Amino acid sequence: MKIKKNLLALLLGSSALLLAGTLGAQELPVEEAAEVVEAVADAIPFEDGYAAFMESPGAAFFTISNLWLLLSAALVFIMHLGFATVESGLSQSKNTVNILFKNVFIISMGLLTYAFWGFNAMYPDGAWAIDGFFAMGSWFDLEPSVAKMTAEYADYTWYTDFIFQGMFAATAATIVSGAVAERVKLTSFMIFATILVAFIYPITGSWQWGGGWLAERGFYDFAGSSLVHAFGGFAALACVLVLGPRAGKYVNGQIRPILGHSMPLATIGVFLLFLGWFGFNGGSVLNADPFLVSLVFVTTALAAAGGAMGAIFTSWIFLKKPDLSMALNGILAGLVGITAGADAISPACSILVGLIAGILVVFSIIFFDKIKIDDPVGAISVHGVCGVFGTLAVAIFGDAAGFGIQLIGTLSVGAFAFVLSFAVFGLLKVVMGVRVSPEEEAEGLDIGEHGQEAYPDFSGARTR
C-alpha cells in the first residue's frame, strides 16, 4: 500500500511538471504556471507526498537541517533564561521576583502573539497591505501540505520556521525589561511589551527578513544586530526617557551607584546568553551547511572574546579598576556586534568587531549615566549602540552590503522603534501611569507588585 501511495504521489508530481512545461511552451505567464503546479501538488494527499519526499535523495540533508534549526530554537530559548538571570543579578534583591515575572510573561506572551499575528505579518510571502512596508497578520497554523513541510518550502518545515523565529520575537521586549527595571508599573509594562512584540517588531522585521523595502535595496542583517538588538535598544531608550531614572540615582548633580545584588547570577546569565547565541547566530544559517555553521560559531565566539577584552582594559584604564559588570557587558557587546555579519566577516575581523564593540559599550554606559539616562543593566548601550555598530561593521569589515544602505537601514529600524515606543509608552503614562509610587519603589516591587520575596530567609531582601 505504501509503495502504491508513493507511486501515486510521484505520478501526480510528474504530471504537474509536464503540465507546467506544456503551459510554459504556450507562453503562459510564469506566475500562472506556478499556480497550476501548486494546485496539482495540493491535490496530492499530504501523507503520500510527504512519504515520497522523505524517501528522496534530498531528504537526509533536509532532516539534518530541520533538526539543527530546532536545536537552535532551543538554544535561543536558553537566552531568555540568560536575560532573566542577568537582569535579576544586576538589580537590587528587592526587585528580583518582579524581574523574573516579567521574563516569564515575555516569552509566553511573545510566542502566543507571534502565533496569532506576528509570524504572518513578518513573513507575508508577497501579501503586503502596504507594499514592502506593512502586512496584515493572521494565525500561523495551516493544514499540513507537502509545499510547507518539505524542501519545497525551505531546508526546514513551516513549523520549525515558526518556532525558531518565535524565540527571536520576544527578545526585543526582554531588552526593554532590563532598561526599565526597578520602577516600572507591571501592568503598563505588560501592555507595552505585548504591543511591541505583536505589532511593532513584525513590521521592521518584514522590511528585511520578509522581503520588504530594505531587502530590495540590499540591506544586510544576518541574525539581527539591527532588526532585533538595535530595535530593542532604541525601544528601551524611548521607555527610559518617558519613565525617568530610579529614585536616588542622581542626587544634587551627582551619580549615585545603585548596585546589583548578585554578580554570580549576572555572570551565569551572561554565559547562558553566550551559549544561546550559538543558536541565535548559528541557526540563522537556516540549514546545516557545515562550512557556514562552523564559520558562524567561530566568528561569534571570537567577537565575544574580543568584546570582553575591549571592555576589560577600557574600564580598567578609565575606572581604575577591572570592573566585572563592564567585562560581562563587553561579552554581550561583542555578540551583538557580530550578529549582523557573522557569516560575512572573517574570523580575524570578527575579533576587531568585538574589540571595538567592547570599547564602545564602556564609553556608552558612562555617557548615558552622565546625561542622566538610567539604565540598570546597560541594555541601551549593549543592544542599541552596539547593534548599530554591528550593522555598519558588515560594510566596514565585509562586502555583503554597502555602508550607505547599512546606515539607512539601521537608522530606519532604530527610529521606527523609538518613535512608536515613545508614543505607546507615553500614551500609557497619560492613561494609566507607567511608574510605581515612591513608597512602592522604596519598598521594592517584589512586595508592592507581587506580595512575594525572592529571598524571604534573608533580612537583606527587605532593605536592599
XYZ file of C-alpha atoms in Angstrom:
464
model
C 0.000 0.000 0.000
C 2.840 2.397 0.911
C 4.543 1.747 -2.439
C 1.312 2.419 -4.293
C 0.814 5.700 -2.447
C 4.332 6.822 -3.183
C 3.941 5.931 -6.849
C 0.718 7.926 -6.914
C 2.488 10.916 -5.417
C 5.332 10.565 -7.899
C 2.955 10.324 -10.858
C 0.960 13.336 -9.736
C 4.126 15.331 -9.205
C 5.434 14.357 -12.643
C 2.105 15.296 -14.197
C 2.360 18.700 -12.571
C 5.798 19.282 -14.040
C 4.720 18.127 -17.510
C 1.654 20.327 -17.365
C 3.760 23.295 -16.324
C 6.120 22.642 -19.238
C 3.250 22.448 -21.714
C 1.692 25.627 -20.434
C 5.060 27.344 -20.476
C 5.503 26.368 -24.136
C 2.224 28.160 -24.836
C 3.755 31.289 -23.255
C 1.535 31.223 -20.176
C 2.951 33.703 -17.631
C 5.354 32.118 -15.152
C 3.182 33.092 -12.172
C 0.135 31.354 -13.629
C 2.164 28.258 -14.492
C 3.445 28.144 -10.916
C -0.122 28.386 -9.632
C -1.114 25.427 -11.794
C 1.818 23.382 -10.466
C 0.901 24.309 -6.896
C -2.743 23.420 -7.465
C -1.808 19.987 -8.796
C 0.646 19.472 -5.927
C -2.064 20.372 -3.419
C -4.174 17.554 -4.840
C -1.655 15.038 -3.503
C -2.666 13.766 -0.048
C -0.168 15.105 2.474
C 0.788 11.688 3.834
C 1.575 10.386 0.349
C 3.579 13.376 -0.820
C 5.478 13.687 2.452
C 6.352 9.992 2.498
C 7.553 10.175 -1.098
C 9.754 13.163 -0.308
C 11.260 11.501 2.767
C 12.441 8.639 0.549
C 14.061 11.018 -1.941
C 17.835 11.736 -2.058
C 17.407 15.244 -0.610
C 15.566 14.072 2.490
C 18.720 13.424 4.530
C 20.055 16.990 4.297
C 16.555 18.365 4.868
C 16.173 16.260 8.019
C 19.554 17.290 9.421
C 18.919 20.958 8.634
C 15.485 20.840 10.206
C 16.905 19.194 13.319
C 19.678 21.799 13.551
C 17.157 24.644 13.366
C 15.042 23.052 16.106
C 18.140 22.693 18.276
C 18.959 26.334 17.554
C 15.461 27.338 18.657
C 16.104 25.535 21.945
C 19.399 27.414 22.346
C 17.644 30.732 21.702
C 15.106 29.763 24.362
C 18.011 29.369 26.807
C 18.858 33.002 26.073
C 15.639 34.015 27.823
C 16.888 32.238 30.936
C 20.130 34.167 30.484
C 18.326 37.510 30.220
C 16.279 36.751 33.338
C 19.413 35.835 35.278
C 21.471 38.827 34.128
C 18.687 41.312 34.822
C 17.927 39.933 38.279
C 21.614 39.787 39.212
C 22.222 43.408 38.192
C 19.124 44.638 40.054
C 18.515 45.029 43.767
C 17.317 41.936 45.580
C 14.006 43.586 46.499
C 13.046 43.595 42.782
C 14.108 40.058 41.841
C 10.643 38.478 41.720
C 9.431 41.324 39.508
C 12.309 40.839 37.055
C 11.732 37.087 36.851
C 7.964 37.501 36.466
C 8.391 39.902 33.526
C 10.659 37.438 31.758
C 8.177 34.598 32.255
C 5.433 36.804 30.834
C 7.514 37.983 27.866
C 8.383 34.557 26.451
C 4.847 33.238 26.997
C 3.107 36.277 25.562
C 5.654 36.535 22.764
C 5.062 33.039 21.446
C 1.269 33.387 21.571
C 1.084 36.782 19.862
C 3.617 35.676 17.257
C 1.412 32.665 16.530
C -1.821 34.640 16.294
C -0.471 37.623 14.356
C 3.254 38.304 14.187
C 4.639 35.431 12.109
C 2.496 36.028 9.040
C 2.828 39.806 9.437
C 6.620 39.470 9.402
C 6.732 36.931 6.560
C 3.853 37.970 4.278
C 5.038 35.971 1.246
C 4.201 38.904 -1.013
C 0.795 39.626 0.548
C 1.567 43.234 1.530
C -1.057 45.686 2.739
C 1.436 48.499 2.027
C 3.986 47.246 -0.477
C 7.304 46.403 1.153
C 6.378 48.144 4.391
C 3.420 46.582 6.197
C 1.484 43.322 6.061
C -1.523 42.096 8.000
C -1.001 39.224 10.393
C -3.058 36.099 10.953
C -2.995 32.741 12.740
C 0.163 30.953 11.640
C -1.125 27.375 11.553
C -2.428 25.675 8.452
C -3.308 22.282 7.149
C -0.056 20.360 6.594
C 0.934 20.343 2.945
C 3.874 18.997 1.008
C 4.670 22.562 -0.054
C 5.095 23.706 3.571
C 6.621 20.622 5.191
C 9.320 19.591 2.701
C 12.254 21.127 0.846
C 9.761 22.781 -1.494
C 9.344 25.335 1.335
C 12.949 25.560 2.605
C 15.560 23.383 4.297
C 13.144 23.080 7.230
C 9.409 22.814 7.806
C 6.919 25.625 8.268
C 6.518 24.663 11.927
C 10.274 24.778 12.514
C 10.416 28.199 10.887
C 7.718 29.464 13.240
C 9.257 28.190 16.468
C 12.742 29.473 15.603
C 11.505 32.942 14.667
C 9.096 32.977 17.604
C 12.005 32.611 20.016
C 13.586 35.672 18.388
C 10.437 37.765 18.644
C 10.275 38.028 22.427
C 13.901 39.162 22.704
C 13.126 42.810 21.918
C 10.770 43.131 24.891
C 13.314 41.414 27.141
C 15.840 44.114 26.240
C 13.350 46.780 27.328
C 12.612 44.907 30.556
C 16.154 45.348 31.835
C 16.323 49.045 30.997
C 13.111 49.941 32.874
C 13.793 47.650 35.832
C 13.073 48.606 39.447
C 10.497 51.354 38.845
C 8.097 50.411 36.043
C 4.467 49.564 36.779
C 3.881 45.904 35.938
C 0.541 46.210 34.119
C 1.798 49.085 31.974
C 4.897 47.134 31.017
C 2.845 44.049 30.144
C 0.620 46.059 27.809
C 3.589 47.787 26.189
C 5.549 44.546 25.738
C 2.552 42.892 24.094
C 2.142 45.730 21.589
C 5.888 45.805 20.898
C 6.222 42.090 20.178
C 2.876 41.539 18.474
C 2.685 44.566 16.200
C 5.791 46.790 16.093
C 8.560 44.178 15.859
C 6.995 42.263 12.915
C 6.807 45.460 10.856
C 10.530 46.237 10.926
C 11.345 42.536 10.659
C 9.311 42.310 7.465
C 11.317 45.133 5.919
C 14.307 42.806 5.642
C 13.568 39.189 6.514
C 10.092 39.330 4.985
C 11.385 40.645 1.655
C 10.391 44.271 2.240
C 11.887 47.572 1.168
C 15.225 47.121 2.948
C 15.762 43.689 1.412
C 15.024 45.104 -2.031
C 17.727 47.741 -1.538
C 20.459 45.334 -0.467
C 20.450 45.860 3.299
C 22.146 43.006 5.175
C 21.431 41.862 8.719
C 22.267 38.187 9.071
C 20.810 37.472 12.512
C 19.546 40.781 13.840
C 22.071 43.384 15.045
C 19.509 45.952 13.898
C 16.267 44.014 13.488
C 16.414 42.541 16.999
C 19.049 44.312 19.092
C 19.081 47.916 17.870
C 15.292 47.678 17.667
C 15.106 46.632 21.314
C 17.760 49.131 22.374
C 16.006 52.124 20.829
C 12.650 50.970 22.195
C 14.315 50.778 25.612
C 15.718 54.300 25.227
C 12.252 55.658 24.456
C 10.746 53.967 27.503
C 13.519 55.151 29.831
C 13.035 58.750 28.662
C 9.309 58.537 29.415
C 9.837 56.723 32.719
C 12.720 58.681 34.237
C 15.560 57.446 36.483
C 15.288 55.411 39.663
C 14.791 57.342 42.892
C 18.124 58.326 44.392
C 20.148 57.612 41.256
C 21.007 61.242 40.526
C 21.167 63.462 43.630
C 22.411 67.067 43.673
C 24.097 66.618 40.309
C 25.955 63.532 41.483
C 25.682 59.989 40.094
C 24.892 57.558 42.895
C 25.640 53.919 42.043
C 22.760 51.525 42.743
C 24.475 48.170 42.762
C 23.005 44.845 41.711
C 22.626 42.212 44.406
C 24.314 39.190 42.779
C 27.273 39.266 40.442
C 27.322 35.431 40.398
C 23.789 35.463 38.930
C 24.780 38.109 36.390
C 27.846 36.113 35.357
C 25.887 32.882 34.977
C 23.335 34.783 32.901
C 25.959 36.116 30.510
C 27.409 32.649 29.971
C 23.911 31.307 29.301
C 23.454 34.073 26.735
C 26.851 33.241 25.227
C 25.729 29.615 24.874
C 22.365 30.564 23.409
C 23.986 32.903 20.902
C 25.469 29.925 19.080
C 21.882 29.002 18.230
C 20.864 32.616 17.623
C 23.606 33.125 15.026
C 24.317 29.533 14.015
C 20.649 28.791 13.422
C 20.351 31.856 11.200
C 22.310 29.990 8.529
C 18.901 28.283 8.112
C 20.388 24.945 7.148
C 23.110 22.542 8.270
C 25.775 23.743 5.842
C 28.977 22.551 7.586
C 31.167 25.415 6.386
C 28.792 28.271 7.178
C 27.633 26.940 10.544
C 31.195 26.355 11.712
C 32.284 29.792 10.427
C 29.447 31.467 12.306
C 30.340 29.610 15.510
C 33.945 30.795 15.209
C 33.155 34.444 14.436
C 30.561 34.535 17.221
C 32.970 33.158 19.821
C 35.898 35.346 18.748
C 33.782 38.508 18.734
C 32.548 37.769 22.254
C 36.115 37.231 23.438
C 37.236 40.433 21.729
C 34.356 42.311 23.343
C 35.358 41.092 26.782
C 38.971 42.176 26.280
C 37.963 45.568 24.920
C 35.661 46.274 27.856
C 38.040 44.913 30.499
C 41.007 47.066 29.549
C 38.958 50.156 28.702
C 37.190 50.075 32.072
C 40.460 49.303 33.855
C 42.105 52.368 32.310
C 39.243 54.824 32.826
C 37.660 53.487 36.032
C 40.991 52.499 37.617
C 39.689 49.028 38.483
C 38.872 45.924 36.403
C 35.064 46.057 36.507
C 33.226 42.709 36.251
C 29.927 44.223 35.106
C 31.749 46.001 32.275
C 33.501 42.761 31.301
C 30.145 40.970 31.162
C 28.597 43.724 29.079
C 31.680 43.575 26.853
C 30.934 39.932 26.034
C 27.353 40.838 25.158
C 28.517 43.854 23.145
C 30.799 41.649 21.054
C 27.978 39.183 20.466
C 25.558 41.911 19.409
C 28.224 43.495 17.205
C 28.929 40.342 15.195
C 25.294 39.290 14.804
C 24.670 41.243 11.585
C 27.685 39.829 9.764
C 28.596 36.568 11.471
C 28.555 34.742 8.134
C 30.148 37.544 6.106
C 33.067 38.719 8.268
C 36.340 36.804 8.590
C 37.454 35.323 11.924
C 40.283 37.868 12.198
C 37.937 40.781 11.556
C 35.376 39.371 13.984
C 37.919 39.912 16.772
C 38.182 43.573 15.741
C 34.392 43.896 15.648
C 34.165 42.500 19.172
C 37.063 44.608 20.443
C 35.540 47.838 19.131
C 32.100 46.904 20.476
C 33.622 46.209 23.900
C 35.286 49.622 23.945
C 32.110 51.324 22.714
C 29.920 49.784 25.386
C 32.072 51.145 28.218
C 32.028 54.701 26.889
C 28.331 54.429 26.057
C 27.353 53.312 29.563
C 29.410 56.150 31.081
C 27.892 58.647 28.620
C 24.272 57.711 29.325
C 24.947 57.900 33.054
C 26.392 61.401 32.671
C 23.309 62.656 30.821
C 21.092 61.038 33.489
C 19.558 58.278 31.413
C 19.234 55.498 33.962
C 19.689 52.004 32.516
C 20.288 49.491 35.336
C 21.702 46.740 33.115
C 23.271 48.709 30.251
C 20.741 47.417 27.717
C 20.631 50.614 25.659
C 24.399 50.587 25.224
C 24.782 46.840 24.642
C 21.892 46.395 22.245
C 21.194 49.846 20.834
C 24.658 51.338 20.354
C 26.440 48.073 19.563
C 23.556 46.926 17.359
C 24.043 49.995 15.166
C 27.803 49.470 15.116
C 27.426 45.788 14.241
C 25.200 46.635 11.297
C 27.734 49.127 9.972
C 30.545 46.623 10.577
C 29.099 44.465 7.798
C 30.172 47.156 5.328
C 33.383 48.119 7.150
C 34.814 44.622 7.621
C 32.954 42.669 4.930
C 31.456 43.124 1.500
C 27.912 41.804 1.915
C 26.440 45.318 1.653
C 27.428 48.949 1.171
C 27.876 51.413 4.026
C 25.115 53.723 2.817
C 22.302 51.185 2.852
C 23.533 49.752 6.147
C 23.364 53.212 7.708
C 19.925 53.888 6.240
C 18.656 50.506 7.377
C 19.855 50.619 10.968
C 18.717 54.220 11.479
C 15.315 53.438 9.954
C 14.779 50.446 12.234
C 16.022 52.334 15.295
C 13.976 55.455 14.564
C 10.807 53.460 13.911
C 11.226 51.521 17.156
C 11.990 54.697 19.123
C 9.106 56.789 17.781
C 6.423 54.127 18.130
C 7.682 53.002 21.546
C 7.771 56.593 22.787
C 4.224 57.139 21.514
C 2.806 53.930 23.004
C 4.599 54.228 26.349
C 3.801 57.950 26.523
C 0.115 57.209 25.944
C 0.196 54.572 28.676
C 1.745 57.151 31.007
C -1.147 59.536 30.373
C -3.890 56.902 30.588
C -2.772 54.688 33.479
C 0.698 55.712 34.575
C 3.896 53.780 33.952
C 5.728 54.213 37.248
C 5.109 52.753 40.689
C 4.651 55.072 43.668
C 7.739 56.352 45.528
C 6.750 54.235 48.530
C 6.468 51.082 46.431
C 9.776 51.793 44.714
C 11.487 52.211 48.092
C 9.941 49.031 49.497
C 10.666 47.050 46.359
C 8.477 45.804 43.536
C 8.556 42.235 44.832
C 6.331 43.193 47.766
C 4.427 46.039 46.101
C 3.556 44.278 42.835
C 3.659 40.597 43.780
C 3.440 40.260 47.556
C 6.424 37.913 47.410
C 10.105 37.980 48.251
C 12.836 36.234 46.310
C 14.895 35.688 49.464
C 12.453 35.566 52.398
C 15.003 33.960 54.727
C 17.469 36.843 54.358
C 16.793 40.127 56.102
C 18.726 41.977 53.380
C 15.930 41.251 50.929
C 13.774 43.906 52.592
C 16.408 46.607 52.754
C 18.381 46.345 49.503
